[in-house]
XYZ file of C-alpha atoms in Angstrom:
72
model
C -23.697 41.701 52.121
C -21.974 44.164 49.824
C -23.872 45.280 46.752
C -21.381 45.477 43.850
C -23.696 47.967 42.124
C -23.390 50.348 45.081
C -19.872 49.989 46.505
C -19.172 51.608 49.870
C -16.069 52.587 51.807
C -16.502 51.683 55.459
C -14.547 52.577 58.581
C -13.687 48.892 58.990
C -12.201 48.789 55.477
C -10.157 51.921 56.148
C -8.890 50.568 59.476
C -7.889 47.271 57.846
C -6.051 49.076 55.067
C -4.365 51.398 57.558
C -3.278 48.378 59.613
C -1.752 46.898 56.460
C 0.288 50.077 56.057
C -1.456 51.532 53.026
C -1.486 55.336 53.130
C -4.593 57.322 52.205
C -3.047 58.399 48.895
C -2.363 54.790 47.972
C -5.866 53.819 49.040
C -7.322 56.569 46.868
C -5.329 55.347 43.862
C -6.440 51.745 44.486
C -10.085 52.761 44.728
C -9.908 54.892 41.589
C -8.325 51.951 39.746
C -11.137 49.666 40.911
C -13.708 52.249 39.886
C -12.031 52.616 36.479
C -12.113 48.820 36.024
C -15.850 48.869 36.805
C -16.794 52.069 34.916
C -13.895 53.815 33.180
C -16.206 56.550 31.903
C -17.000 57.640 35.469
C -13.309 58.180 36.203
C -12.241 59.485 32.799
C -15.035 62.063 32.653
C -14.090 63.475 36.063
C -17.451 62.507 37.582
C -15.802 60.459 40.343
C -13.674 63.418 41.434
C -16.652 65.780 41.185
C -18.667 63.500 43.467
C -15.781 63.206 45.920
C -15.399 66.991 45.969
C -19.138 67.452 46.453
C -19.029 65.165 49.506
C -16.042 66.931 51.106
C -16.420 69.947 53.382
C -14.205 73.035 53.302
C -12.385 71.528 56.307
C -11.523 68.391 54.310
C -13.955 66.191 56.192
C -16.823 64.064 54.923
C -19.976 65.943 54.011
C -23.501 64.802 53.262
C -25.733 65.890 50.401
C -29.443 65.435 49.880
C -30.798 63.684 46.818
C -32.129 67.042 45.626
C -28.637 68.587 45.873
C -27.163 65.696 43.898
C -29.758 66.066 41.173
C -29.179 69.840 40.850
């Protein structure tokens, strides 16, 4: 079951959205709107984009960070 306090983006969700014809840019905007509805301060402060950037490699792919790196 999904935990609304810790939302996740899964491959299955992406594939469903892609099948429905929603482009990645549209998906990003939808997710940011949902995040803003949940915690506007996270979006408005730039924290959401900072976290996204932190979890993206220089090649534009998903990256992983340790808890220690996130706390730094």
